[in-house]
Short mmCIF file of C-alpha atoms in Angstrom, two decimals:
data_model
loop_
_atom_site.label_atom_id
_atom_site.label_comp_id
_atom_site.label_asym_id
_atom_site.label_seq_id
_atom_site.Cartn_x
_atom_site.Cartn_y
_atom_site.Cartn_z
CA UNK A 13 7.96 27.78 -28.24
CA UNK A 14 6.06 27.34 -25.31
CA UNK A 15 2.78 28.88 -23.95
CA UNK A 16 4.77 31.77 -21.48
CA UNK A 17 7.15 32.96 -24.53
CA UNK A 18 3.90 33.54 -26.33
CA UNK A 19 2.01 35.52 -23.50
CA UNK A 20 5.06 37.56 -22.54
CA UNK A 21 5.82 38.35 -26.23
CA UNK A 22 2.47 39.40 -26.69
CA UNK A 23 1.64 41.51 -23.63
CA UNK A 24 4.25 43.76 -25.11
CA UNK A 25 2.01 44.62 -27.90
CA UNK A 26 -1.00 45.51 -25.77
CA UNK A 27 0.13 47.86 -22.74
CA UNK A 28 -1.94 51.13 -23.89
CA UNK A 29 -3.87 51.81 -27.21
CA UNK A 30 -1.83 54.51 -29.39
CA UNK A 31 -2.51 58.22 -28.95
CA UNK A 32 -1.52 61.65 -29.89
CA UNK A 33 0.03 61.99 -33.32
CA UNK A 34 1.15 58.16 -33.78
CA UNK A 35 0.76 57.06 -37.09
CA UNK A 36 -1.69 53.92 -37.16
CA UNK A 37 -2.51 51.22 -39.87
CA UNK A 38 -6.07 52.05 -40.20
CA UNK A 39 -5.53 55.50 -41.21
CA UNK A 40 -2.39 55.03 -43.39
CA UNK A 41 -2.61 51.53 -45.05
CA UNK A 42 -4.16 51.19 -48.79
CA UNK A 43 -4.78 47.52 -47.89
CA UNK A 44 -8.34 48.16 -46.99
CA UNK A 45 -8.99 49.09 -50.96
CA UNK A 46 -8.19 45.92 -51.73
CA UNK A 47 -11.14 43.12 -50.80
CA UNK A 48 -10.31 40.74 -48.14
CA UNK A 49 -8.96 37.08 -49.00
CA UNK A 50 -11.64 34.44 -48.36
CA UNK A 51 -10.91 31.72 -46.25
CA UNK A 52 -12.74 28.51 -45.51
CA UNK A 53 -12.10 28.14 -42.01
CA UNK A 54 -12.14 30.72 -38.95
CA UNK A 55 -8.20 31.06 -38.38
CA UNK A 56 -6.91 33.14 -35.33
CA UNK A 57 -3.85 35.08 -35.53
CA UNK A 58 -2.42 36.48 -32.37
CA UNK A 59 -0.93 39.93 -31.03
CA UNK A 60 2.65 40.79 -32.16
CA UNK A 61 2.56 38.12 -35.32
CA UNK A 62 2.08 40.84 -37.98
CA UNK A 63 3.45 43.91 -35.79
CA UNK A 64 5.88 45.09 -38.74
CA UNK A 65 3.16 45.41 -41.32
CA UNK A 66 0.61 46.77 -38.88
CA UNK A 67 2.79 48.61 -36.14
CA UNK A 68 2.47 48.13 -32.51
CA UNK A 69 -0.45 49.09 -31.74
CA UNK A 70 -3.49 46.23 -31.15
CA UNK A 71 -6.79 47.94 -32.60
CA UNK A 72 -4.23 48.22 -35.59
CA UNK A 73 -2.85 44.53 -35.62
CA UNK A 74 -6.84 44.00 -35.36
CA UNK A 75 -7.87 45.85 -38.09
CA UNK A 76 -4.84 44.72 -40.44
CA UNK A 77 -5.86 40.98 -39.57
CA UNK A 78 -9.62 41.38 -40.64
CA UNK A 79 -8.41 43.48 -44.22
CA UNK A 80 -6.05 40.04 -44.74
CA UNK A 81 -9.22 38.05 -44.06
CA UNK A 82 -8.79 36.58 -41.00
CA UNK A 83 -12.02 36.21 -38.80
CA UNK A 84 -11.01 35.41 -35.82
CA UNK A 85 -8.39 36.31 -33.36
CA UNK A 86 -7.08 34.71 -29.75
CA UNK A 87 -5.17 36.10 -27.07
CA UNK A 88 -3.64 34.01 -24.37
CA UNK A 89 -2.86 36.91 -22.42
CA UNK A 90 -6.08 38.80 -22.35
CA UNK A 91 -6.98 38.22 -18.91
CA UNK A 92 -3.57 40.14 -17.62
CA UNK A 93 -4.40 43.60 -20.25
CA UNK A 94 -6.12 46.50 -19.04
CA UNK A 95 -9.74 46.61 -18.68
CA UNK A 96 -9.99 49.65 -21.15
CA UNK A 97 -7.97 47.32 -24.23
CA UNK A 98 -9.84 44.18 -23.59
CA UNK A 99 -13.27 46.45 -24.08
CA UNK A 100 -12.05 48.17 -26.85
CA UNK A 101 -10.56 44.87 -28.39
CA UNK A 102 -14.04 43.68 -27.78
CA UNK A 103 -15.62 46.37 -29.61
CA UNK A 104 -13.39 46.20 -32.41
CA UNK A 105 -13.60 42.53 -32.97
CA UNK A 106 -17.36 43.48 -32.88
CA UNK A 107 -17.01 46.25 -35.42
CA UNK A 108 -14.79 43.68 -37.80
CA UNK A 109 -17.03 41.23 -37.34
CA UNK A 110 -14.07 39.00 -35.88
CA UNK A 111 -14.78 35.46 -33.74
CA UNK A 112 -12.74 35.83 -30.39
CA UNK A 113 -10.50 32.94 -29.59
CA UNK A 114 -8.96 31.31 -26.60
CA UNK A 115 -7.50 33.26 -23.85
CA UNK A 116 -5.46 31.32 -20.57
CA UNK A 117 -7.24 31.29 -17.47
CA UNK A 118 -4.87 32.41 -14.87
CA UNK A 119 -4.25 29.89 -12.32
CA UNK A 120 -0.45 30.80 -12.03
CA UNK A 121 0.70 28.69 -14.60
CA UNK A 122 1.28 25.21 -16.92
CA UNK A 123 2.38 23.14 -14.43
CA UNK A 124 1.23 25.51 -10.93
CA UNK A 125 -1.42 24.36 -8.72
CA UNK A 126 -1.72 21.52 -10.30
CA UNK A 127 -5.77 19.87 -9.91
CA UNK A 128 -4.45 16.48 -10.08
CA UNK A 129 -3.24 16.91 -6.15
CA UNK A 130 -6.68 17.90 -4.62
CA UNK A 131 -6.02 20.33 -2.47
CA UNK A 132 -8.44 22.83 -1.76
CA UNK A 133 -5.96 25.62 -1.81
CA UNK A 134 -5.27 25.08 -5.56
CA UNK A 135 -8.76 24.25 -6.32
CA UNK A 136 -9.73 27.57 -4.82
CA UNK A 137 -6.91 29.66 -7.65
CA UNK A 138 -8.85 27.92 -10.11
CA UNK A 139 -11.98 28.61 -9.84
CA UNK A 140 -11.18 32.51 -8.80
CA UNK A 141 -9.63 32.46 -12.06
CA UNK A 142 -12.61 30.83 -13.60
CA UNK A 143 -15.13 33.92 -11.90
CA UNK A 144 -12.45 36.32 -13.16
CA UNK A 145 -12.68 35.01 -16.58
CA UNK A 146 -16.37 35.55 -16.83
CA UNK A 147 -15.84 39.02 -16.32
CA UNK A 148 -12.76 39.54 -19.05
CA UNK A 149 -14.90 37.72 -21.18
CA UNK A 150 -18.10 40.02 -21.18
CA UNK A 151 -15.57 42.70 -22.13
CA UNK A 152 -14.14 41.09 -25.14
CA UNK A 153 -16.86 38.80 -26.52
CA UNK A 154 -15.00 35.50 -25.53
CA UNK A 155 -16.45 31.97 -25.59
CA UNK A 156 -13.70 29.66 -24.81
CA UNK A 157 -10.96 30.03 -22.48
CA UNK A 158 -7.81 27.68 -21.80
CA UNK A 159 -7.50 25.43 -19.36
CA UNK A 160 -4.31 23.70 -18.24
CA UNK A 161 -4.91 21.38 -15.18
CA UNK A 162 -1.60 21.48 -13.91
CA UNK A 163 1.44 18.92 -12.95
CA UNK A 164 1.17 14.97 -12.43
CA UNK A 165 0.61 14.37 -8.44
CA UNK A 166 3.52 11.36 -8.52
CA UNK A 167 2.39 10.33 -5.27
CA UNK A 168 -0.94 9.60 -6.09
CA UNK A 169 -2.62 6.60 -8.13
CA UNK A 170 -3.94 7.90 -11.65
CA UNK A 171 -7.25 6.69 -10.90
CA UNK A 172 -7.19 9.13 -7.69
CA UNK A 173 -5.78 12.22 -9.98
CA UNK A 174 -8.47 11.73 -12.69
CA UNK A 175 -11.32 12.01 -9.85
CA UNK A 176 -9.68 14.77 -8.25
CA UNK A 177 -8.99 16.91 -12.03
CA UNK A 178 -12.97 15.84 -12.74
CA UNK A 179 -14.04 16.97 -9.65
CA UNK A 180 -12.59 20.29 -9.85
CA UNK A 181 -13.44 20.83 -13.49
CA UNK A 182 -17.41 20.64 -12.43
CA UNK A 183 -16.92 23.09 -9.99
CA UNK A 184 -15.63 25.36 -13.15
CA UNK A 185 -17.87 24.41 -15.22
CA UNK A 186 -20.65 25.18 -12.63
CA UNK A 187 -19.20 28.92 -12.95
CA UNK A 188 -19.03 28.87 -16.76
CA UNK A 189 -21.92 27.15 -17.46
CA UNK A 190 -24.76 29.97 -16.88
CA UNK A 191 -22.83 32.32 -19.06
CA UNK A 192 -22.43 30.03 -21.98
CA UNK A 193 -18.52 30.05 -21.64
CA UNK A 194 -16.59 26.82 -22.35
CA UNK A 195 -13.50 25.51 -20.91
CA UNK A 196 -11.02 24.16 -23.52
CA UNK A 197 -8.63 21.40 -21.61
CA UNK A 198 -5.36 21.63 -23.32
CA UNK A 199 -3.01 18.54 -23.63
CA UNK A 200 0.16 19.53 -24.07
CA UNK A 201 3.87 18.51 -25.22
CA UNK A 202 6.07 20.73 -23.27
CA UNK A 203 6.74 18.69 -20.33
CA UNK A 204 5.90 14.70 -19.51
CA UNK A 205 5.12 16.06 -15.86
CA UNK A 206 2.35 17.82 -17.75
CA UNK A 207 -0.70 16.10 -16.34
CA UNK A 208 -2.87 16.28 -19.53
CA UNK A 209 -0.41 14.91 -22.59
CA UNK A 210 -2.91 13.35 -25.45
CA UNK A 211 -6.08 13.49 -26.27
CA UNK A 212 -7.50 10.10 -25.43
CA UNK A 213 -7.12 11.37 -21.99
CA UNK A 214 -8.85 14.35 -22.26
CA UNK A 215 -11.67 13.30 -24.01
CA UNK A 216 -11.84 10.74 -20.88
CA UNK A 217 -11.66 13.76 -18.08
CA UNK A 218 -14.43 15.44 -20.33
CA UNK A 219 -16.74 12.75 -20.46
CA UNK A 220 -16.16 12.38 -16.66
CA UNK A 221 -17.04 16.27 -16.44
CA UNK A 222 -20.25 15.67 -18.26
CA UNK A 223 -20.96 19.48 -18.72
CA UNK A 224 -20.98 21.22 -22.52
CA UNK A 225 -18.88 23.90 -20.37
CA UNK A 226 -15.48 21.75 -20.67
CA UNK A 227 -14.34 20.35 -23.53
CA UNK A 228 -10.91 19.66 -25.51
CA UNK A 229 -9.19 21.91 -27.01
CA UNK A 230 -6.92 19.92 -29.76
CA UNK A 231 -3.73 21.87 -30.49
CA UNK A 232 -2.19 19.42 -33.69
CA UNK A 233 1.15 21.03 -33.11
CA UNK A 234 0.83 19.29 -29.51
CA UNK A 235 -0.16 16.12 -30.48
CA UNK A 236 2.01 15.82 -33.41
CA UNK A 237 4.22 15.47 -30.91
CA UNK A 238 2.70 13.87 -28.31
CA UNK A 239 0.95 10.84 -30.07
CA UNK A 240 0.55 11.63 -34.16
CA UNK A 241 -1.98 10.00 -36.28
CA UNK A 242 -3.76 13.39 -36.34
CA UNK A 243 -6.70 12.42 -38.58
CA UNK A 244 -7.14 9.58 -36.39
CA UNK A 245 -7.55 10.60 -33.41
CA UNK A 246 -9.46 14.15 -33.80
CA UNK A 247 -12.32 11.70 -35.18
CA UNK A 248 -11.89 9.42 -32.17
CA UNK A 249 -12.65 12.17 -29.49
CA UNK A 250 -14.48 14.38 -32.45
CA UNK A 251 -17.85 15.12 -30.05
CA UNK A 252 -15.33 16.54 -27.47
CA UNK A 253 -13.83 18.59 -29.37
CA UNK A 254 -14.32 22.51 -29.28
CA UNK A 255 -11.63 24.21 -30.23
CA UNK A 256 -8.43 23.85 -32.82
CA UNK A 257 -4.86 25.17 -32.94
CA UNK A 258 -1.80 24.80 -34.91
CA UNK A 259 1.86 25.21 -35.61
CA UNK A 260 4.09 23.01 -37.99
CA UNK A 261 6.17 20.27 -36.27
CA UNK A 262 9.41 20.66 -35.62
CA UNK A 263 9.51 24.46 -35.10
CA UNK A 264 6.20 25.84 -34.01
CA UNK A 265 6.12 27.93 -36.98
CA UNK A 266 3.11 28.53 -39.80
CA UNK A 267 2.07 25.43 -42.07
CA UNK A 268 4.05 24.35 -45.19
CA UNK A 269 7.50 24.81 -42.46
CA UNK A 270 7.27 21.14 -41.47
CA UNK A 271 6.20 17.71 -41.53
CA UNK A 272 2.33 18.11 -41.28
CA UNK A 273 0.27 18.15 -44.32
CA UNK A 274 -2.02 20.90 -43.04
CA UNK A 275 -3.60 20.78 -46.30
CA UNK A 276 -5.18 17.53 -45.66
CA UNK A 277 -6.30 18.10 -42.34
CA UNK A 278 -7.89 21.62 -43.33
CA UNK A 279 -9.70 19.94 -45.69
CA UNK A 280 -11.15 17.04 -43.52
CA UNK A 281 -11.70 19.68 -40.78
CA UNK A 282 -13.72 21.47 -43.31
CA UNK A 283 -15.32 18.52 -44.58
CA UNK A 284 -16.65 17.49 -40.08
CA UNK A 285 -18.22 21.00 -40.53
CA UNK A 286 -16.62 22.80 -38.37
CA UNK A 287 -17.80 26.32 -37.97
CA UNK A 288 -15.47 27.00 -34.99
CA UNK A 289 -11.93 28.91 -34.69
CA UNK A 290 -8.77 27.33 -35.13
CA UNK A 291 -5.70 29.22 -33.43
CA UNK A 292 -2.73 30.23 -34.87
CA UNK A 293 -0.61 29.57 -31.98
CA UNK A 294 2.69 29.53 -33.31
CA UNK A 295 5.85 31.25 -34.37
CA UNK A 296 6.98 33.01 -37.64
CA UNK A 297 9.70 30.84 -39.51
CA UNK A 298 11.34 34.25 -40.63
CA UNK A 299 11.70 37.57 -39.03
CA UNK A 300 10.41 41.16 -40.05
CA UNK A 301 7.72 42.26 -43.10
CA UNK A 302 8.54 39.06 -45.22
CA UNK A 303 8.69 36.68 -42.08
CA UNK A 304 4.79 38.22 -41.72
CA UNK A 305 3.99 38.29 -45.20
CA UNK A 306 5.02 34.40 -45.52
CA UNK A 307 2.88 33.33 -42.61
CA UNK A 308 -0.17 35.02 -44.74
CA UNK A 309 0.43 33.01 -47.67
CA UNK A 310 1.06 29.85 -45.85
CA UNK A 311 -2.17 30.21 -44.91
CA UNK A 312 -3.72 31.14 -48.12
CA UNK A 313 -1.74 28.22 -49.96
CA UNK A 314 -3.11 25.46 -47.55
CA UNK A 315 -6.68 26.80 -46.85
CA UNK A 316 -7.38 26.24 -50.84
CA UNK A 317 -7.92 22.15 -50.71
CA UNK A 318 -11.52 23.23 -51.86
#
């Protein structure tokens, strides 16, 4: 499942916050008498993965997340919802006492405008969607926002594409940076055009960037993938790393539906003490309540390695 099918499947859920007589989970759900699980680490769910137990609407999914015991939550869409839901997502992440999570800095897409070419024209999308993000995250309380540099420039040497990726990264950062939001450089495993694709090379474009205001964002779904030895290499490029998300490999679904022993790495994640948010950026293995319902338990069956 790739990054789109997630942002178009989730803008679905967020168009307008109910109103009128529509029933809503906070007011009709018993689940709130019942003490939230306790996790060990910050996992993020995301809009539309528990829509059948929770309904449609996102203050809802919210408030049906933090009664499971989630605390945390990231949108890759937020930047494209109204102004009005990403405040009053804000406020109820606030009120929940919820971490916000990643959202994707628009700059048109994966593989559009890519940074690696150095032209000004796609350096200038960028960093407009950098100034925009500032503002979308005031409104929702965001730290860390996605960054996907774009398409291999074929014609160029590497050596020429790092420089011209690093250079345009500091100018982000020098947006980010006074406002104490990060920039979490993705490598990902949807296309080999894809100019970022492990993490060895990120955690080289974020040394080059020198700034606390980029860093890597390790998706272990990704780099299952893309180069394995999870353990491994997450302690190799540990100091650069900001941010965490997951999905079983092969599938893209919740933990315990593949060949990763998510146990294991939850516990050595725990064990680097890391206080930070890991995303659940993945798919349910099954459809409807149950589907929803297993993802939960997934995660309550591999969190306990304590």
């Amino acid at each position: 499942m790739k990054r789109r099918n997630f942002i178009q499947k989730t803008a679905l859920t967020g168009g307008a916050i109910s109103m009128g007589g529509a029933l809503t989970y906070a007011k009709n759900s018993n689940s709130t008498l019942l003490a939230p699980h306790k996790f060990n680490l910050k996992y993020a769910p995301h809009m539309g993965m528990f829509e059948n137990l929770a309904g449609k609407d996102p203050i809802d999914q919210l408030n049906f997340m933090a009664d499971q015991g989630f605390t945390a939550f990231e949108d890759n869409g937020m930047m494209g919802r109204d102004v009005a839901l990403q405040t009053k997502m804000g406020e109820t992440l606030a009120k929940r006492g919820m971490t916000m999570g990643v959202f994707v800095v628009q700059k048109g897409g994966n593989m559009a405008n890519t940074l690696a070419a150095g032209k000004q024209e796609y350096i200038d999308i960028f960093l407009d969607g950098c100034k925009k993000a500032v503002e979308t995250a005031k409104r929702c309380n965001a730290k860390w926002m996605t960054v996907v540099p774009g398409g291999f420039e074929r014609n160029l040497p590497i050596g020429i594409q790092n420089a011209n990726v690093i250079e345009a990264l500091r100018k982000g950062a020098e947006i980010l940076e006074p406002h104490g939001l990060v920039m979490v450089l993705e490598p990902l495993s949807d296309s080999p055009d894809l100019y970022l694709r492990n993490s060895e090379q990120t955690y080289l474009i974020c040394k080059g960037v020198n700034s606390p205001s980029c860093k890597i964002l390790y998706d272990i779904y990704h780099m299952q993938k893309n180069e394995g030895n999870l353990i491994h290499n997450m302690e190799l490029t540990w100091n650069e790393i900001a941010y965490i998300q997951l999905g079983d490999n092969p599938g893209r679904n919740e933990p315990t539906t593949g060949e990763i022993n998510y146990k294991n790495v939850f516990k050595w994640i725990h064990e680097k003490g890391y206080t930070g948010v890991l995303g659940m950026e993945h798919g349910n293995s099954k459809e409807g309540k149950a589907g929803e319902q297993a993802v939960i338990d997934a995660y309550k069956q591999e969190d306990a390695f304590m």
